Tab-separated table of C-alpha atoms and ligand atoms in Angstrom:
chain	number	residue	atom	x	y	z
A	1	UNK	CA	0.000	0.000	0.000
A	2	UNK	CA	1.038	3.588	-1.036
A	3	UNK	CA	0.407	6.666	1.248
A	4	UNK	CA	-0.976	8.141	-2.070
A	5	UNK	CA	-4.235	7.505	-3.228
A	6	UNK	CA	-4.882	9.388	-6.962
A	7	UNK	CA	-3.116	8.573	-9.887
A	8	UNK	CA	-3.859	11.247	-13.173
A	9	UNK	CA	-4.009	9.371	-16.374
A	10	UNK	CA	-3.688	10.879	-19.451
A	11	UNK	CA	-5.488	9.860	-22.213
A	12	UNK	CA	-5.888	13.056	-24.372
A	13	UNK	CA	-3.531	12.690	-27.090
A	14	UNK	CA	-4.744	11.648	-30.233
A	15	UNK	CA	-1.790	9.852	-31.495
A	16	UNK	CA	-0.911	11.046	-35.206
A	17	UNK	CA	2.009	8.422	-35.407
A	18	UNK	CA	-0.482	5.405	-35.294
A	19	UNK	CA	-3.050	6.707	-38.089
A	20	UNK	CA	-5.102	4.973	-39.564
A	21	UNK	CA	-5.309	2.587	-36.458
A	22	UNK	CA	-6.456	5.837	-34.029
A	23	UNK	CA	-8.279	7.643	-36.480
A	24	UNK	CA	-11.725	6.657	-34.785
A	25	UNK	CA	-10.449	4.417	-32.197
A	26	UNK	CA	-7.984	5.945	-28.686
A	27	UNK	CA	-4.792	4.467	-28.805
A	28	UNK	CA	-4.780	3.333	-25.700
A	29	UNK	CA	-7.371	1.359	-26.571
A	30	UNK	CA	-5.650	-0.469	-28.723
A	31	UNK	CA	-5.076	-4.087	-27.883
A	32	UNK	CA	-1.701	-5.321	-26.785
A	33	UNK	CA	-1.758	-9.805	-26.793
A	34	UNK	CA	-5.762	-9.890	-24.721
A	35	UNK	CA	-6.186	-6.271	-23.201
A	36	UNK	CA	-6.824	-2.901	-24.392
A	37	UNK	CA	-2.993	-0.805	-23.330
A	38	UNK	CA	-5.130	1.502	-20.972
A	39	UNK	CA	-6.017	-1.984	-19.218
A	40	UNK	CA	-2.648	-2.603	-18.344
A	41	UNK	CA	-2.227	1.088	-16.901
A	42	UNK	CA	-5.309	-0.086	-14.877
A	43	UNK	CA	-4.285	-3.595	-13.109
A	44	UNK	CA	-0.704	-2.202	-12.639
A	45	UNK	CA	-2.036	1.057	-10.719
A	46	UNK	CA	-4.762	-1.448	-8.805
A	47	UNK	CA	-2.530	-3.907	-7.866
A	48	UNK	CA	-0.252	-1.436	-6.051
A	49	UNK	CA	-3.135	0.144	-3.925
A	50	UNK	CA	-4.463	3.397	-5.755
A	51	UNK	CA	-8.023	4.502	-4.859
A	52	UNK	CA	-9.006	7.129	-6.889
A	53	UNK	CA	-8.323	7.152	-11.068
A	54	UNK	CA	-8.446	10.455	-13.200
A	55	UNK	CA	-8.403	9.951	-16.916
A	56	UNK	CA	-7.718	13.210	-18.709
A	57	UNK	CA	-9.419	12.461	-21.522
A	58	UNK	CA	-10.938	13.514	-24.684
A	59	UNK	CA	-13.968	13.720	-27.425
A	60	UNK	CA	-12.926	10.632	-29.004
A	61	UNK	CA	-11.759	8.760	-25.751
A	62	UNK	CA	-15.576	7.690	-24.580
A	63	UNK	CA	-14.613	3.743	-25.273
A	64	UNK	CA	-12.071	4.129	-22.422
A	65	UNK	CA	-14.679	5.155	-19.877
A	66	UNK	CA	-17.326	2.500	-21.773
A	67	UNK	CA	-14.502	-0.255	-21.066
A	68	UNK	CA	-14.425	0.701	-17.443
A	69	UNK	CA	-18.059	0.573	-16.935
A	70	UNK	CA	-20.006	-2.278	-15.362
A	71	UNK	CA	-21.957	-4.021	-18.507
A	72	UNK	CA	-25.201	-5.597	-17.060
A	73	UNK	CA	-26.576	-6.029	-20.315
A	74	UNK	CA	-23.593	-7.924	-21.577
A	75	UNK	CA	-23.219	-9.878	-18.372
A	76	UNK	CA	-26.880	-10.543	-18.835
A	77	UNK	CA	-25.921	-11.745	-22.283
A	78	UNK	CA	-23.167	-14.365	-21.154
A	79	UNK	CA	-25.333	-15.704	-18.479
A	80	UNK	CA	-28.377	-16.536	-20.717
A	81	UNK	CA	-25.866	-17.697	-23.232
A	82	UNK	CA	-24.363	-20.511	-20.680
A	83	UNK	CA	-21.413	-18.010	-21.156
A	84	UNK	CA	-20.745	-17.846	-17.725
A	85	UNK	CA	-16.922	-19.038	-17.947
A	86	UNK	CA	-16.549	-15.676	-19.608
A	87	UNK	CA	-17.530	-13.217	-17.044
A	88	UNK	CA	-13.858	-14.233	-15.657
A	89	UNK	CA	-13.139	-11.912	-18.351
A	90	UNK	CA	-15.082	-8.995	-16.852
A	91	UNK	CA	-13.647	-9.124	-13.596
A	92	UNK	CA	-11.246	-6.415	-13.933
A	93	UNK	CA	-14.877	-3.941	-13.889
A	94	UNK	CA	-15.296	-4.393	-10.394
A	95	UNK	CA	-11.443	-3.574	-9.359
A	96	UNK	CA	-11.322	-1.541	-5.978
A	97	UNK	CA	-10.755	1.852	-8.046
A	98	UNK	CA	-13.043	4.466	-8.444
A	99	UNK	CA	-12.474	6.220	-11.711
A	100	UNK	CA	-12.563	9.851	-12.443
A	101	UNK	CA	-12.734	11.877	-15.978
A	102	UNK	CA	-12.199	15.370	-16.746
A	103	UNK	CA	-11.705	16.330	-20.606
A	104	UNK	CA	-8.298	18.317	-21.861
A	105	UNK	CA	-10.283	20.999	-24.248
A	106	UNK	CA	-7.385	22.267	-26.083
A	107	UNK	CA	-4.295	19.809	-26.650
A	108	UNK	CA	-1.755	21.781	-25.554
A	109	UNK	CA	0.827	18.760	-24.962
A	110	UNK	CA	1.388	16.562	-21.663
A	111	UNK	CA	2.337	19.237	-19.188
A	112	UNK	CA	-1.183	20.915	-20.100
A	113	UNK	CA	-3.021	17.301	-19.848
A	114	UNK	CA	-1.318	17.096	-16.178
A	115	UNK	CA	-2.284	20.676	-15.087
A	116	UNK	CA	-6.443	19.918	-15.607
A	117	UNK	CA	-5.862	17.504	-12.681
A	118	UNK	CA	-4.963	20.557	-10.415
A	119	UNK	CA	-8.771	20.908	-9.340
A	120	UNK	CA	-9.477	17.482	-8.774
A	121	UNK	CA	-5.919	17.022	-6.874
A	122	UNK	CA	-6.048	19.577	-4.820
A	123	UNK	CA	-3.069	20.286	-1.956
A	124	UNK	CA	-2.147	16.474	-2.061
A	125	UNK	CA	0.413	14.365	-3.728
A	126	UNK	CA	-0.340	12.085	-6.803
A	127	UNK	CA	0.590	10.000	-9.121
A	128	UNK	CA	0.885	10.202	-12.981
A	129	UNK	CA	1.008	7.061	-15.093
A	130	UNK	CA	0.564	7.692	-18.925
A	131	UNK	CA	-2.135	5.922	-20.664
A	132	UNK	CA	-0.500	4.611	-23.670
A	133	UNK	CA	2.789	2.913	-21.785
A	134	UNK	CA	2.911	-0.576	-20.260
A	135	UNK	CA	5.547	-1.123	-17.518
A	136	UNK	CA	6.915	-4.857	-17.830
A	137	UNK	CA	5.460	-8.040	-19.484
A	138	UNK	CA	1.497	-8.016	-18.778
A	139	UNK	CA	2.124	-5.240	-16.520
A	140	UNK	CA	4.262	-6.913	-13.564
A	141	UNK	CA	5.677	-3.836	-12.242
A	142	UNK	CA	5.261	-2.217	-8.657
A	143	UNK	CA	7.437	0.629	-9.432
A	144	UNK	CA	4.639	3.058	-8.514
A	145	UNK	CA	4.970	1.452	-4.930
A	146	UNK	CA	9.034	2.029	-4.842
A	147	UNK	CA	8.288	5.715	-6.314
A	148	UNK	CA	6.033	6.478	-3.862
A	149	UNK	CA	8.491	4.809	-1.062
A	150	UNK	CA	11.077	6.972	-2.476
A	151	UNK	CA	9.099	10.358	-2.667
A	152	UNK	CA	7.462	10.144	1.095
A	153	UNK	CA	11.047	8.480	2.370
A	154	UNK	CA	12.926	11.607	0.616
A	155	UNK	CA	10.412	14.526	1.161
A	156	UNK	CA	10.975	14.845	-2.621
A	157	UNK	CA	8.976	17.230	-4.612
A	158	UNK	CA	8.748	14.522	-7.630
A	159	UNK	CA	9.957	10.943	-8.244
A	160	UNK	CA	10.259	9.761	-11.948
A	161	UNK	CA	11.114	6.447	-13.446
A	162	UNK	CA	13.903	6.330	-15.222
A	163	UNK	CA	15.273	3.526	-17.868
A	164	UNK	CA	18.156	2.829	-20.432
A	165	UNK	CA	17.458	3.301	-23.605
A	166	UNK	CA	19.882	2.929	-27.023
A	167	UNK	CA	21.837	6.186	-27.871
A	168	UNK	CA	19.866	6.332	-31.156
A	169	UNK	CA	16.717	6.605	-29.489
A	170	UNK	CA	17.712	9.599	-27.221
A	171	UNK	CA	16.071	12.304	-29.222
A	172	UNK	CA	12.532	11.120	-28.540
A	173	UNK	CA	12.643	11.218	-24.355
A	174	UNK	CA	12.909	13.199	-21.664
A	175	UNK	CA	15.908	12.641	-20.330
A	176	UNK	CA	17.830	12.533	-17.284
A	177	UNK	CA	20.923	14.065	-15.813
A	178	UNK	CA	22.013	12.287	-12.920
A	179	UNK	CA	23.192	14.497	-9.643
A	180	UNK	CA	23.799	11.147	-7.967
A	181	UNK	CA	24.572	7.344	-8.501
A	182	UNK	CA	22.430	4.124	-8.062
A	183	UNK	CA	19.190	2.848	-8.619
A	184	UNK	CA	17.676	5.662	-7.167
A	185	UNK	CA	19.179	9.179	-7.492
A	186	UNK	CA	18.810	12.609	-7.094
A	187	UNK	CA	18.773	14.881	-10.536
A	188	UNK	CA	20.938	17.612	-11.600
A	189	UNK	CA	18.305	18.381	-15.166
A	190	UNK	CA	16.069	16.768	-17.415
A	191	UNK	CA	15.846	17.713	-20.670
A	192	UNK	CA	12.955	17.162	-23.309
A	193	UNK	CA	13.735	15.283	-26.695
A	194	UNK	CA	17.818	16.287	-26.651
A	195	UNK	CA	20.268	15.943	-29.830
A	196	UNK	CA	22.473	13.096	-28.818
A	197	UNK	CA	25.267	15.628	-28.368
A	198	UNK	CA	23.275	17.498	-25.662
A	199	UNK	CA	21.744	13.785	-24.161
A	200	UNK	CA	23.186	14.718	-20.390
A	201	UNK	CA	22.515	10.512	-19.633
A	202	UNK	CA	20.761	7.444	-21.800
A	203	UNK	CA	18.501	7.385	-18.900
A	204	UNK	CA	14.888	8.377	-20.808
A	205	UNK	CA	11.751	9.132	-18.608
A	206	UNK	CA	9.944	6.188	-18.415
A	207	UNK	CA	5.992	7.239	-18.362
A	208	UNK	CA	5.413	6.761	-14.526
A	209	UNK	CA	6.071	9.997	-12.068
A	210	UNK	CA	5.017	10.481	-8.606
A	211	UNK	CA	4.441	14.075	-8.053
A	212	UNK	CA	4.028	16.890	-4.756
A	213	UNK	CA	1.180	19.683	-5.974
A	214	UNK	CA	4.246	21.904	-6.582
A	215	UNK	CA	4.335	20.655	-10.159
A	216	UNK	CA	0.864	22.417	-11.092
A	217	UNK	CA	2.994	26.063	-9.617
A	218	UNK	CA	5.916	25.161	-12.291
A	219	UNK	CA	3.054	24.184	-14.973
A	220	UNK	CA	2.111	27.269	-14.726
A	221	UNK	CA	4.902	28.927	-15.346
A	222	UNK	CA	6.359	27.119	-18.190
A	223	UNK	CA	6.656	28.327	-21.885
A	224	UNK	CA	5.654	25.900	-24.546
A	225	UNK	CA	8.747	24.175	-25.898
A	226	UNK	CA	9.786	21.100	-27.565
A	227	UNK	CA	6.873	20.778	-31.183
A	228	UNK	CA	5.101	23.810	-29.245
A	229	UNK	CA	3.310	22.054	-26.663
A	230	UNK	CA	3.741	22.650	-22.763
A	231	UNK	CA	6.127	19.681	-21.290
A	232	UNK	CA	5.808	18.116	-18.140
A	233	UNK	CA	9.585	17.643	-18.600
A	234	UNK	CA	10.206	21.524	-18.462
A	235	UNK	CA	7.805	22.099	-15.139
A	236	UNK	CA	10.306	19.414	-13.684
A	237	UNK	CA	13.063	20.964	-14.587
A	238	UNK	CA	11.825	24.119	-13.442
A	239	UNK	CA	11.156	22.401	-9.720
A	240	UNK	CA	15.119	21.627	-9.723
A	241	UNK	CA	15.813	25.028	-10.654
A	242	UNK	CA	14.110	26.687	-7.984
A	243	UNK	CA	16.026	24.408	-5.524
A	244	UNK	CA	13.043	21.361	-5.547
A	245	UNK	CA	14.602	17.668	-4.493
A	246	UNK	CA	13.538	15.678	-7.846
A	247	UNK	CA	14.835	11.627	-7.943
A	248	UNK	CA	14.933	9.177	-10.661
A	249	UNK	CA	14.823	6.127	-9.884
A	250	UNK	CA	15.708	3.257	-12.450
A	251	UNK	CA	13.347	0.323	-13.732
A	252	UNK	CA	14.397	-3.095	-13.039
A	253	UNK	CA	15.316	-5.341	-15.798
A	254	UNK	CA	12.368	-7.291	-16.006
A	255	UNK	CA	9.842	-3.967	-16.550
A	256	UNK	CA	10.990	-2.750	-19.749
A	257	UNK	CA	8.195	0.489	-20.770
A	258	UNK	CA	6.375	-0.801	-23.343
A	259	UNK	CA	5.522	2.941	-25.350
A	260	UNK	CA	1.953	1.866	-27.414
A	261	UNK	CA	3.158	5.219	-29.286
A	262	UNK	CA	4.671	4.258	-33.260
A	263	UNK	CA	3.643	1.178	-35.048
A	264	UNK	CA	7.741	-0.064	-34.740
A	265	UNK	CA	7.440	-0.584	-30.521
A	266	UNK	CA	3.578	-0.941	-30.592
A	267	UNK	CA	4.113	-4.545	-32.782
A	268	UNK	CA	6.911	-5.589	-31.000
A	269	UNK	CA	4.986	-5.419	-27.572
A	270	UNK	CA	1.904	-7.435	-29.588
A	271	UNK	CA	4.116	-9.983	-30.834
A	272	UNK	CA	6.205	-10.502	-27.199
A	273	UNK	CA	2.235	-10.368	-24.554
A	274	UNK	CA	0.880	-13.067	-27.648
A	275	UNK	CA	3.763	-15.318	-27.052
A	276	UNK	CA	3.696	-15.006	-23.595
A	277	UNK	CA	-0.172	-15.340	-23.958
A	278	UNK	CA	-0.749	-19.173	-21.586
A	279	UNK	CA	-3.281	-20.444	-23.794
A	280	UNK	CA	-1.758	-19.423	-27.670
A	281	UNK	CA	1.803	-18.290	-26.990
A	282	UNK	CA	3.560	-21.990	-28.132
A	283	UNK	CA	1.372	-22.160	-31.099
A	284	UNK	CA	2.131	-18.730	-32.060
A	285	UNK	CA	6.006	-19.486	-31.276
A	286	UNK	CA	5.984	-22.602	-33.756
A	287	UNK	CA	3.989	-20.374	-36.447
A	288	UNK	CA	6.210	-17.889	-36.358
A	289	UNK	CA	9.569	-20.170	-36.130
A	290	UNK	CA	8.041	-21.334	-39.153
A	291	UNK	CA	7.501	-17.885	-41.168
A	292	UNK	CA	11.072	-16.745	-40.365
A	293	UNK	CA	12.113	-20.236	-41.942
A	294	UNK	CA	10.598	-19.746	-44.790
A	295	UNK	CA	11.027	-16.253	-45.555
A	296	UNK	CA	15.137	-17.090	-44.752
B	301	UTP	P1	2.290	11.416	-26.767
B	301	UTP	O1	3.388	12.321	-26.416
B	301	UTP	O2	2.667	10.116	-27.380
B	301	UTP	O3	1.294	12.265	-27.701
B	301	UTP	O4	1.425	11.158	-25.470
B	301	UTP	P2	0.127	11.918	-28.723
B	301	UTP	O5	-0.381	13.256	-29.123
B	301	UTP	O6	-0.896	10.986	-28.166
B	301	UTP	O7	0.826	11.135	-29.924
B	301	UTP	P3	1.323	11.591	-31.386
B	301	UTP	O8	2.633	12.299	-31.160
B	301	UTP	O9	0.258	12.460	-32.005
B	301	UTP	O10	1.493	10.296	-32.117
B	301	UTP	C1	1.813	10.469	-24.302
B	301	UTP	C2	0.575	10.308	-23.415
B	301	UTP	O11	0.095	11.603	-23.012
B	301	UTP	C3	-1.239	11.812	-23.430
B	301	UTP	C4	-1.475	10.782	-24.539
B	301	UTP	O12	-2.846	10.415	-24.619
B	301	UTP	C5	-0.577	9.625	-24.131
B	301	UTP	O13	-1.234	8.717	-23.269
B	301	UTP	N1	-1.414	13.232	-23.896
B	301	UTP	C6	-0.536	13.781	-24.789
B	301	UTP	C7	-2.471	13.970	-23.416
B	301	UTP	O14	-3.283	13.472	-22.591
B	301	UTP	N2	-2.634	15.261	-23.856
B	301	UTP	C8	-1.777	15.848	-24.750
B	301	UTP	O15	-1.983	17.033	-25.116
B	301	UTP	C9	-0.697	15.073	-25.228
């Protein structure tokens, strides 16, 4: 159990890098081996003892809050059906979460998505957990627990999780510049989307943060910057500048982030949940074995 209780999802952004798929459909609804990505989010945040769930969310985001509902007419449906080995299936609607929603109007990047949580928040400290990114295979991660350990252990005003990503991926992260060393460490900078010469670290920010209500003070105050939106990563950067106490703190190795953001890293986490799927994963290994064969 966590001392903190609300974790902000966003779910506003409407994805341009996976058209056609998100056209009509959120792409955190998109499914990753059985489950929809936001589902993931969901049982990861559950499992590590969050109450209350804010989705910052949009127009055409109303199938994440439909997928969240209770369905009596489709439990109904299973039951007449002699379904009823399916409503296993349904369990995750009656997780102990209550869920919250409150739309972004204008998409003014993540920082902005973040800062419509301010009313709901209030004075306390919170979680954020972004909707499209999966933390470890089938979401087997309590990071959020060790974040939260860290931030109430350190009086920090934000934890953020932290992993190692290649050199050639640098330019597309937040990333981190280390004050200290280990798995958990204070920060010197972060800097949004840097050229690989100006990368202070490979350490990229890895879509989980645990924040004090001081971020929605440097939200406010922040320009927009990197493709004209308002970053999250330059309100944190702001807290270290006026003298705030900001940790990363690493992933293991077993909870690689899983970012449901291009087609490249959104098939490779489809192909690696399916094979690790209990049912169809060995069938699907042989198939594919077999393709690769062939196509050698
Ligand atoms: P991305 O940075 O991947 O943005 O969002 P995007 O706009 O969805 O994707 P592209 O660049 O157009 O392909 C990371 C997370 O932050 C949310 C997204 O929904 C996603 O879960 N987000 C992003 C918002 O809630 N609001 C925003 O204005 C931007």
């Amino acid at each position: 159990m966590t001392d903190i209780s609300i974790a902000v999802v966003p779910v506003a952004g409407i994805g341009t890098r996976l058209l056609p798929a998100t056209k009509s459909q959120p792409k955190e609804m998109l499914p990753v081996g059985r489950k929809p990505v936001v589902q993931y989010v969901v049982d990861e945040l559950t499992r590590v003892g969050l109450q209350r769930l804010l989705f910052i969310t949009g127009p055409s985001k109303t199938s994440i809050e439909n997928h969240f509902d209770i369905d009596a007419e489709l439990i109904q449906v299973l039951r007449e059906s002699g379904k009823e080995d399916l409503l296993a299936e349904l369990s995750f609607e009656r997780a102990p979460i209550q869920y919250f929603y409150t739309r972004q109007r204008q998409l003014l990047g993540l920082g902005h998505a973040v800062s419509c949580a301010r009313p709901f928040v209030g004075d306390q400290p919170f979680v954020v957990a972004l909707g499209d990114s999966i933390i470890g295979l089938n979401a087997q991660s309590d990071v959020v627990r060790r974040m939260s350990r860290c931030f109430v252990e350190t009086g920090a005003d934000a934890v953020i999780a932290v992993e190692e990503v290649p050199h050639a991926e640098i330019r597309h992260y937040g990333v981190a510049m280390p004050k200290t060393t280990g798995d958990i460490f204070e920060l010197a900078d972060v800097i949004e989307k840097p050229t690989l010469e100006d990368a202070p670290s490979n350490l990229a920010i890895a879509a989980r943060y645990v924040f004090s209500p001081t971020i929605f003070d440097a939200l406010e105050q922040i320009q927009p910057g990197s493709g004209g939106e308002l970053q999250l990563t330059d309100a944190i950067r702001l807290l270290i500048q006026n003298g705030g106490k900001v940790y990363g703190l690493r992933l293991h190795n077993h909870e690689r982030r899983y970012d449901i953001g291009t087609f490249d890293s959104y098939f490779r986490a489809f192909v690696e949940f399916a094979l690790a799927d209990e049912k169809h994963g060995a069938t699907l290994r042989t198939y594919l074995e077999e393709l690769l064969r062939k196509a050698a």
